Tab-separated table of C-alpha atoms in Angstrom:
chain	number	residue	atom	x	y	z
A	1	UNK	CA	2.165	-9.487	-16.193
A	2	UNK	CA	0.131	-7.057	-14.091
A	3	UNK	CA	2.969	-4.620	-13.458
A	4	UNK	CA	3.494	-1.331	-15.267
A	5	UNK	CA	6.050	-1.832	-18.051
A	6	UNK	CA	8.193	1.115	-16.939
A	7	UNK	CA	8.417	-0.201	-13.377
A	8	UNK	CA	8.429	-3.980	-13.666
A	9	UNK	CA	8.388	-6.765	-11.116
A	10	UNK	CA	11.910	-6.062	-9.786
A	11	UNK	CA	10.993	-2.456	-8.982
A	12	UNK	CA	7.869	-3.611	-7.139
A	13	UNK	CA	9.666	-6.334	-5.184
A	14	UNK	CA	12.517	-3.981	-4.202
A	15	UNK	CA	10.042	-1.300	-3.141
A	16	UNK	CA	8.117	-3.738	-0.930
A	17	UNK	CA	11.331	-5.119	0.550
A	18	UNK	CA	12.639	-1.620	1.336
A	19	UNK	CA	9.394	-0.582	2.986
A	20	UNK	CA	9.270	-3.831	4.948
A	21	UNK	CA	12.857	-3.280	6.130
A	22	UNK	CA	12.025	0.189	7.424
A	23	UNK	CA	8.725	-0.620	9.077
A	24	UNK	CA	9.742	-3.983	10.518
A	25	UNK	CA	12.059	-2.150	12.892
A	26	UNK	CA	9.393	0.241	14.153
A	27	UNK	CA	8.742	0.410	17.897
A	28	UNK	CA	5.751	1.534	19.892
A	29	UNK	CA	5.802	4.402	22.359
A	30	UNK	CA	6.659	1.921	25.115
A	31	UNK	CA	9.648	0.660	23.026
A	32	UNK	CA	7.939	-2.652	22.311
A	33	UNK	CA	9.066	-3.888	18.877
A	34	UNK	CA	6.436	-4.151	16.140
A	35	UNK	CA	6.845	-7.023	13.714
A	36	UNK	CA	4.793	-5.603	10.869
A	37	UNK	CA	5.781	-8.426	8.543
A	38	UNK	CA	3.049	-10.520	10.122
A	39	UNK	CA	0.385	-8.213	8.702
A	40	UNK	CA	2.095	-7.082	5.483
A	41	UNK	CA	-0.314	-8.933	3.177
A	42	UNK	CA	-3.344	-7.631	5.033
A	43	UNK	CA	-1.964	-4.098	4.959
A	44	UNK	CA	-1.450	-4.281	1.197
A	45	UNK	CA	-5.010	-5.595	0.793
A	46	UNK	CA	-6.405	-2.802	2.953
A	47	UNK	CA	-4.598	-0.220	0.841
A	48	UNK	CA	-6.108	-1.736	-2.306
A	49	UNK	CA	-9.574	-1.501	-0.752
A	50	UNK	CA	-9.045	2.119	0.215
A	51	UNK	CA	-7.935	2.945	-3.331
A	52	UNK	CA	-10.993	1.208	-4.806
A	53	UNK	CA	-13.340	3.041	-2.430
A	54	UNK	CA	-11.728	6.372	-3.260
A	55	UNK	CA	-12.053	5.708	-6.999
A	56	UNK	CA	-15.722	4.826	-6.486
A	57	UNK	CA	-16.302	8.034	-4.547
A	58	UNK	CA	-14.706	10.081	-7.302
A	59	UNK	CA	-16.978	8.437	-9.906
A	60	UNK	CA	-20.027	9.090	-7.746
A	61	UNK	CA	-19.120	12.761	-7.255
A	62	UNK	CA	-18.490	13.163	-10.981
A	63	UNK	CA	-21.886	11.638	-11.823
A	64	UNK	CA	-24.111	12.997	-9.036
A	65	UNK	CA	-22.189	15.857	-7.475
A	66	UNK	CA	-20.750	16.239	-4.000
A	67	UNK	CA	-23.281	14.949	-1.415
């Protein structure tokens, strides 16, 4: 199981569902509905990539200093 023991799968699934519920009802400035569920998986993947890049930057700065 890849989830933190103090959170667990149910916590993760409820958190994702709650966020999806909020953001799936978002509208644009022109009041056009946004169905963000279509891109939910891609958005989660993008967030993982951003976190990995940030971690890499922090390791680089620690090793070589701030560029």
